[in-house]
Coordinates of C-alpha atoms in Angstrom, one line a residue:
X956 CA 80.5 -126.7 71.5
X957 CA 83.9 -128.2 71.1
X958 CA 85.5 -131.7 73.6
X959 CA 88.4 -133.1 73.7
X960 CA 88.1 -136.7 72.2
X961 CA 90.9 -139.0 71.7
X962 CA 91.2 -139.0 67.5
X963 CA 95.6 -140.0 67.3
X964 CA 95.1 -140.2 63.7
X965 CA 93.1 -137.0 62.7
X966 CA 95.8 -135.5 65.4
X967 CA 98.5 -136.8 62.9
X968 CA 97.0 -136.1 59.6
X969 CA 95.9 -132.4 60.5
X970 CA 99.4 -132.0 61.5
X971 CA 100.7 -133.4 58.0
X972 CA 98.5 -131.5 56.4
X973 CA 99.6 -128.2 58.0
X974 CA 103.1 -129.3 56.5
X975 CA 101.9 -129.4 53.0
X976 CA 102.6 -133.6 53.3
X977 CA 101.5 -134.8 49.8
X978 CA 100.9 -138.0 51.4
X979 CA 97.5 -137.2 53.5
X980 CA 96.0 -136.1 50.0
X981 CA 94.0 -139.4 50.2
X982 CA 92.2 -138.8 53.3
X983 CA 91.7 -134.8 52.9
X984 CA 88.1 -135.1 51.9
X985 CA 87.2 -138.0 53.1
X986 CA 88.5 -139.7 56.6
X987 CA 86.9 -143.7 56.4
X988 CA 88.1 -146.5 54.6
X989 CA 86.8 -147.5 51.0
X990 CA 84.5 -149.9 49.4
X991 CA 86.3 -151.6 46.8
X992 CA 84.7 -153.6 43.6
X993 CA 87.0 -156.5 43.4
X994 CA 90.4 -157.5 45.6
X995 CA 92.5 -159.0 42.7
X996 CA 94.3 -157.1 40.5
X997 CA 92.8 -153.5 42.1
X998 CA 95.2 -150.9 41.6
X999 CA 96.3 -149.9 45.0
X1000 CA 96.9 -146.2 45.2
X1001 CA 95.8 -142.5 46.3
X1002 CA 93.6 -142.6 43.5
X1003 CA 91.7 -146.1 43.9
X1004 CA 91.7 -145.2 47.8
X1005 CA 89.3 -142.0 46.5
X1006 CA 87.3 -144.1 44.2
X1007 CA 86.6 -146.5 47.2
X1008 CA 85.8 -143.7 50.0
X1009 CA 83.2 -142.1 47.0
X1010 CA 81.7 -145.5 46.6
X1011 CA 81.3 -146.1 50.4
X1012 CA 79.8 -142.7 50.5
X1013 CA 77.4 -143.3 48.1
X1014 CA 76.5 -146.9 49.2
X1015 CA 75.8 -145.2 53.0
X1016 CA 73.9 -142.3 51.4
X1017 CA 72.1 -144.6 49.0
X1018 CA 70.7 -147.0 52.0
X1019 CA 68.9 -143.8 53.1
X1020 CA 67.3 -143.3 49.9
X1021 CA 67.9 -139.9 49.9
X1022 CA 66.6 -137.9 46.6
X1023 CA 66.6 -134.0 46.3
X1024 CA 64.8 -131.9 48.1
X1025 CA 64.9 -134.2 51.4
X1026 CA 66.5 -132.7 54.6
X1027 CA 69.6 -134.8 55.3
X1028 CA 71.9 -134.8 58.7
X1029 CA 75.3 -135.6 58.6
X1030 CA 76.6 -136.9 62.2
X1031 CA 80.5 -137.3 62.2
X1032 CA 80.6 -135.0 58.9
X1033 CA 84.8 -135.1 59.3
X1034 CA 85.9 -132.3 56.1
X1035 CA 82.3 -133.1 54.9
X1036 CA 83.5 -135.0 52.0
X1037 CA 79.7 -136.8 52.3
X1038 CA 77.9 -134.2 52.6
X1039 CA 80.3 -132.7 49.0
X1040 CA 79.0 -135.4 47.2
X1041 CA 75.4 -134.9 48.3
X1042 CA 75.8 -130.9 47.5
X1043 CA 77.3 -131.7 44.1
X1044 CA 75.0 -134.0 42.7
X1045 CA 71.4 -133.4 45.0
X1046 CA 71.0 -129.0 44.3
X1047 CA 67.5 -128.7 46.4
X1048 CA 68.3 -131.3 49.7
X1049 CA 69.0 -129.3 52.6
X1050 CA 72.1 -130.5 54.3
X1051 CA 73.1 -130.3 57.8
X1052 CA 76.7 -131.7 59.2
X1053 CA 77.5 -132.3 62.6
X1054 CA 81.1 -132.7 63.9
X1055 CA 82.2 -132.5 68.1
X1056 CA 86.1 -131.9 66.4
X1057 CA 85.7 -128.1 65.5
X1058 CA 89.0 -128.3 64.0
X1059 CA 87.7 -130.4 61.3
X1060 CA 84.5 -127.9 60.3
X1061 CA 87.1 -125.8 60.2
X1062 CA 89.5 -127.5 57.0
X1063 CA 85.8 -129.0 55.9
X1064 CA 85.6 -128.5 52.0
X1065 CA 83.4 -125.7 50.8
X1066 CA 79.7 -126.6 50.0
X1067 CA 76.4 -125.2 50.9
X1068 CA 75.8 -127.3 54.0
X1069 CA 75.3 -125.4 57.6
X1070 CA 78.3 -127.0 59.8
X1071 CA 77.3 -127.3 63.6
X1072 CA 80.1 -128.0 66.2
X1073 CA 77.7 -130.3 68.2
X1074 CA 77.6 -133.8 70.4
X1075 CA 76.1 -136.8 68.4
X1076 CA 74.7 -138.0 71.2
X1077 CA 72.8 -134.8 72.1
X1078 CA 72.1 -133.1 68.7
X1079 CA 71.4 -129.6 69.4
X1080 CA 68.2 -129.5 66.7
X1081 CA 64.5 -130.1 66.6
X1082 CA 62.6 -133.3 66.7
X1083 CA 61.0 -134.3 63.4
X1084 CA 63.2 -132.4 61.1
X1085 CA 64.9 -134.6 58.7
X1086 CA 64.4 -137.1 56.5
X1087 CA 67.2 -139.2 56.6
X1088 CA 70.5 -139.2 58.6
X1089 CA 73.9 -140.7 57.9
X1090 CA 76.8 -141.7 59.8
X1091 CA 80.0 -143.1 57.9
X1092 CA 82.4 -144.6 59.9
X1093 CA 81.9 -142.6 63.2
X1094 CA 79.9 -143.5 66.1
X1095 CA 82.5 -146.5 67.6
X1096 CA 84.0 -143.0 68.7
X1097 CA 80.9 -142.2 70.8
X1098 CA 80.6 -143.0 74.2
X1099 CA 77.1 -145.2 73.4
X1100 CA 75.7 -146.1 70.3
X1101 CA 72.2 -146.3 71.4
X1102 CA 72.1 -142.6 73.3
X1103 CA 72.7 -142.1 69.4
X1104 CA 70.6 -144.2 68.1
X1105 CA 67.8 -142.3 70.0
X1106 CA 68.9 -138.9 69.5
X1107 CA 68.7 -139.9 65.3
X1108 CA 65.2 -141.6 65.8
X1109 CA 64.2 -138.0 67.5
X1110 CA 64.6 -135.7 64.9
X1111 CA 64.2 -138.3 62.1
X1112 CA 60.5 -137.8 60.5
X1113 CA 58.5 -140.5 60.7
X1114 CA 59.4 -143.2 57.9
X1115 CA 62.8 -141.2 57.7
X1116 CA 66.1 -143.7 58.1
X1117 CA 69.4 -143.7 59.6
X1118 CA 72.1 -145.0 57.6
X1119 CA 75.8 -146.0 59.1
X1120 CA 79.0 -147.9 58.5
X1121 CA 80.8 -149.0 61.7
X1122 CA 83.5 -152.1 62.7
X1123 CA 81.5 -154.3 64.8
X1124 CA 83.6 -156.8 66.6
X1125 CA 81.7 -160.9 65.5
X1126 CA 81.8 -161.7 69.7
X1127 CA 79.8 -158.5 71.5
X1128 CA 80.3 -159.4 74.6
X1129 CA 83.1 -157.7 76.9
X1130 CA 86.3 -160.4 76.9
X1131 CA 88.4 -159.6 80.0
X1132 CA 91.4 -161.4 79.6
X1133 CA 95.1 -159.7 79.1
X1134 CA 94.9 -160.8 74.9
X1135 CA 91.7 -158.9 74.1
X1136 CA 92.9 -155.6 76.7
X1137 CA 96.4 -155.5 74.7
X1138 CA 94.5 -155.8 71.4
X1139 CA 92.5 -153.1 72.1
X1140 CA 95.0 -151.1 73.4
X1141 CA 97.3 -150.8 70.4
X1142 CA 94.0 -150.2 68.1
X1143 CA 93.6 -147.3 70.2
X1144 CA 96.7 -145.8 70.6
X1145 CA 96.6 -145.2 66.6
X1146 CA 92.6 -144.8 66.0
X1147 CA 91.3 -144.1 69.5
X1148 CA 89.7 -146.3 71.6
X1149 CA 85.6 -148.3 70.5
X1150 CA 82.8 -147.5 72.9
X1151 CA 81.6 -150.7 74.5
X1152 CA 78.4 -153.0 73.2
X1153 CA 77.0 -152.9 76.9
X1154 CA 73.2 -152.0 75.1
X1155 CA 73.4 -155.5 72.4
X1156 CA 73.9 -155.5 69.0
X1157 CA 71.9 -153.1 66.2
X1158 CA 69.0 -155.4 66.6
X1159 CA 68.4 -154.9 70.3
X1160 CA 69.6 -151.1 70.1
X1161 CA 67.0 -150.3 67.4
X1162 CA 64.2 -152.0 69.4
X1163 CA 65.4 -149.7 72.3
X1164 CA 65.4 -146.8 70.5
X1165 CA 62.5 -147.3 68.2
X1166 CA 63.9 -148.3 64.9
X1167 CA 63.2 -151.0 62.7
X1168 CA 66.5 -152.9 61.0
X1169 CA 66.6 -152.6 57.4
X1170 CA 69.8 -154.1 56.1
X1171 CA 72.7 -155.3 57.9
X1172 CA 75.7 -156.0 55.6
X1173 CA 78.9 -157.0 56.2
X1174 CA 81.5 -155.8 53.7
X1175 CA 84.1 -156.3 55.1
X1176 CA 86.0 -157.9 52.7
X1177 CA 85.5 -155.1 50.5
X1178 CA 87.2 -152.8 52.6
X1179 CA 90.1 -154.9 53.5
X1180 CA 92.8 -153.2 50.3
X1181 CA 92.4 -149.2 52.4
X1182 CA 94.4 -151.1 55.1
X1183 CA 96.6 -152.5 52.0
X1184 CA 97.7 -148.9 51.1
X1185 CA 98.0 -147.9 54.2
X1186 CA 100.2 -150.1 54.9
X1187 CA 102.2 -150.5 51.9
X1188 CA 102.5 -147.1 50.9
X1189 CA 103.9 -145.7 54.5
X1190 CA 100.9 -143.5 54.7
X1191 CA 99.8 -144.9 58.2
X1192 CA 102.4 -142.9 59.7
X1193 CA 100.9 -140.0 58.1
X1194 CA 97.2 -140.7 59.2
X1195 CA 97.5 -142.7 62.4
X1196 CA 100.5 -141.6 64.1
X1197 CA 104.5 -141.6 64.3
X1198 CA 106.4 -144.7 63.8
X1199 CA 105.9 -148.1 64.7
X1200 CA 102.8 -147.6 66.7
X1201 CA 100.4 -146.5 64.1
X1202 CA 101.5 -149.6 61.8
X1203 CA 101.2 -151.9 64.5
X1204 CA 97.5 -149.9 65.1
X1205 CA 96.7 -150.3 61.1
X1206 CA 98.6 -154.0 60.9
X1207 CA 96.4 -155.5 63.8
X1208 CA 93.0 -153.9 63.1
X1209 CA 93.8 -155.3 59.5
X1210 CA 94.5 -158.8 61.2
X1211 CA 91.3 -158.3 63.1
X1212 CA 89.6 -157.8 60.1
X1213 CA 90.9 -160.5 57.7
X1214 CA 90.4 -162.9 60.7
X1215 CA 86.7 -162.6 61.1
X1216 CA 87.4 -161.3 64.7
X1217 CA 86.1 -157.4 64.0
X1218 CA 83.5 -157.1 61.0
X1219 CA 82.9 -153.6 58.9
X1220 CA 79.2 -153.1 58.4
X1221 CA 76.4 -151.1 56.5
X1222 CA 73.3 -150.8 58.6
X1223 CA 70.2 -149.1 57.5
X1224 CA 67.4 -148.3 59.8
X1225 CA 64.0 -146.7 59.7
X1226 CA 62.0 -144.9 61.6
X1227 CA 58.3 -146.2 62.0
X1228 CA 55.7 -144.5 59.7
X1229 CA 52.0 -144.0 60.2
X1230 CA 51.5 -143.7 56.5
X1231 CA 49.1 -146.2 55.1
X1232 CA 51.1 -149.5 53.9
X1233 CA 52.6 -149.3 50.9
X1234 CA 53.1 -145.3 50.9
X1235 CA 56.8 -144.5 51.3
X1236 CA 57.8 -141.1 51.0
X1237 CA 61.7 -142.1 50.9
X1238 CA 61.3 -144.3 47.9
X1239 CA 62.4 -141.9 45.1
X1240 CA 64.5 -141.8 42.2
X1241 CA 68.1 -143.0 42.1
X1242 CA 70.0 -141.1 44.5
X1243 CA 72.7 -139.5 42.1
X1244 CA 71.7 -137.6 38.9
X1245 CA 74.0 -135.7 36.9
X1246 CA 76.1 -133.3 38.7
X1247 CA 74.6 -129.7 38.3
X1248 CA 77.6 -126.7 38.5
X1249 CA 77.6 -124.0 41.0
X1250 CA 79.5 -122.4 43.5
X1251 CA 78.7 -123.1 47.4
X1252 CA 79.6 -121.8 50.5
X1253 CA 80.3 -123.2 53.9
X1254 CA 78.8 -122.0 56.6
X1255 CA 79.8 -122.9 60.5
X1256 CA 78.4 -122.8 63.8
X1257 CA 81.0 -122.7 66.9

């Protein structure tokens, strides 16, 4: 399964990327922003922008609680940078991505994790199958966030979670004045446009769909130098788009940000268990050991 979605800025980096553009090396494994450790004196480069998207992935991955051996779903795997990390360091978990962009499973890095081209919203696989699910900066692209809410509360297992990074504007409901319309218009013309907040916020969705809220963090601050070195560096007209259109895209979701007005979160939430209290199968062991060496192979699913 393959749709058209609207994605202006994986347009322009797959296109840089065709051209050998040293620039989009940043954002060839991994396409979110980064978590950063401090804000003064960070070293703003390629590099640090790595280091950040690695510590996001982790700090998503580690809300799940995965450990090896678990079956874990990737939803809006992008190059499957995530789902690298998880091969790399996690040698018996059974990893499954999921990407509607069959252009990106196709430039996804190599690793031993089955690739389906597939609708969030209406996963094509089996109820009960996995214990935890992750979503990294993806589902504001979906048209709701609850139809995927309860399509990862399906085939989570019972006491499984779902963990997620999205921007999450601080006022949820729908302002329809000329200011907010313009606003959101140049956001999307460099990063696509957000699907509305017409089902509440992750409180109310998870009661709809069944979940229980775990954690709900805002980091934004943390995230706030990726928009930095996009900015500074020139390399938003090599991921967003041509010109002055995807700095103005980077510049005001940057302003949003800073401002209070649109807030990045971590959100963790479980699935209800029948196990006796205090019996939690995805308590385990810190999520990253040592990384073991082999050689893995992608597989894809059209």
């Amino acid at each position: 399964m393959s749709v058209d979605v609207e994605l202006p800025y994986i347009d322009v980096l797959l296109e840089k990327r065709s051209q050998g553009d040293r620039k989009a090396d940043a954002f060839s494994r991994h396409i979110h922003w980064g978590l950063w450790t401090r804000l003064r004196g960070t070293g703003i480069r390629g590099r640090g922008v790595v280091a950040a998207q690695e510590r996001l992935d982790d700090t998503v991955a580690g809300g799940a609680l995965i450990s090896d051996g678990m079956a874990v779903l990737d939803v809006g795997c992008g190059f499957g940078g995530t789902l690298g990390r998880l091969s790399e360091r996690l040698p018996a978990t059974r990893l499954v991505g999921v990407n509607i962009d069959h252009r990106q499973l196709t430039r996804a890095l190599p690793t031993r994790a089955h690739l389906i081209c597939a609708d969030g919203c209406a996963l094509p696989l089996p109820s009960a199958a996995f214990d935890a699910v992750l979503a990294v900066e993806c589902i504001f692209h979906f048209p709701s966030r609850l139809a995927f809410l309860e399509e990862a509360q399906r085939v989570l297992k019972p006491g499984g979670r779902l963990s997620l990074s999205d921007f999450v504007p601080a006022d949820q409901t729908d302002p329809d004045n000329a200011a907010s319309r313009w606003f959101e218009d140049q956001v999307a013309k460099g990063y696509g446009r957000q699907s509305k907040w017409s089902d509440g916020d992750y409180q109310a969705m998870a009661d709809k769909a069944g979940l229980v809220v775990e954690q709900d963090t805002d980091v934004t601050r943390l995230t706030l130098p990726t928009y930095l070195y996009l900015l500074s560096s020139g390399i938003a007209r090599a991921v967003t788009g041509r010109g002055h259109v995807s700095v103005r895209s980077t510049f005001l979701l940057f302003l949003l940000s800073a401002l209070g007005a649109v807030r990045y979160r971590l959100v963790v939430l479980r699935k209800p268990s029948d196990l006796p209290r205090g019996e939690d199968p995805g308590q385990a062991a810190s999520l990253f050991e040592e990384p073991n060496d082999h050689v893995n192979v992608a597989s894809s699913v059209g």
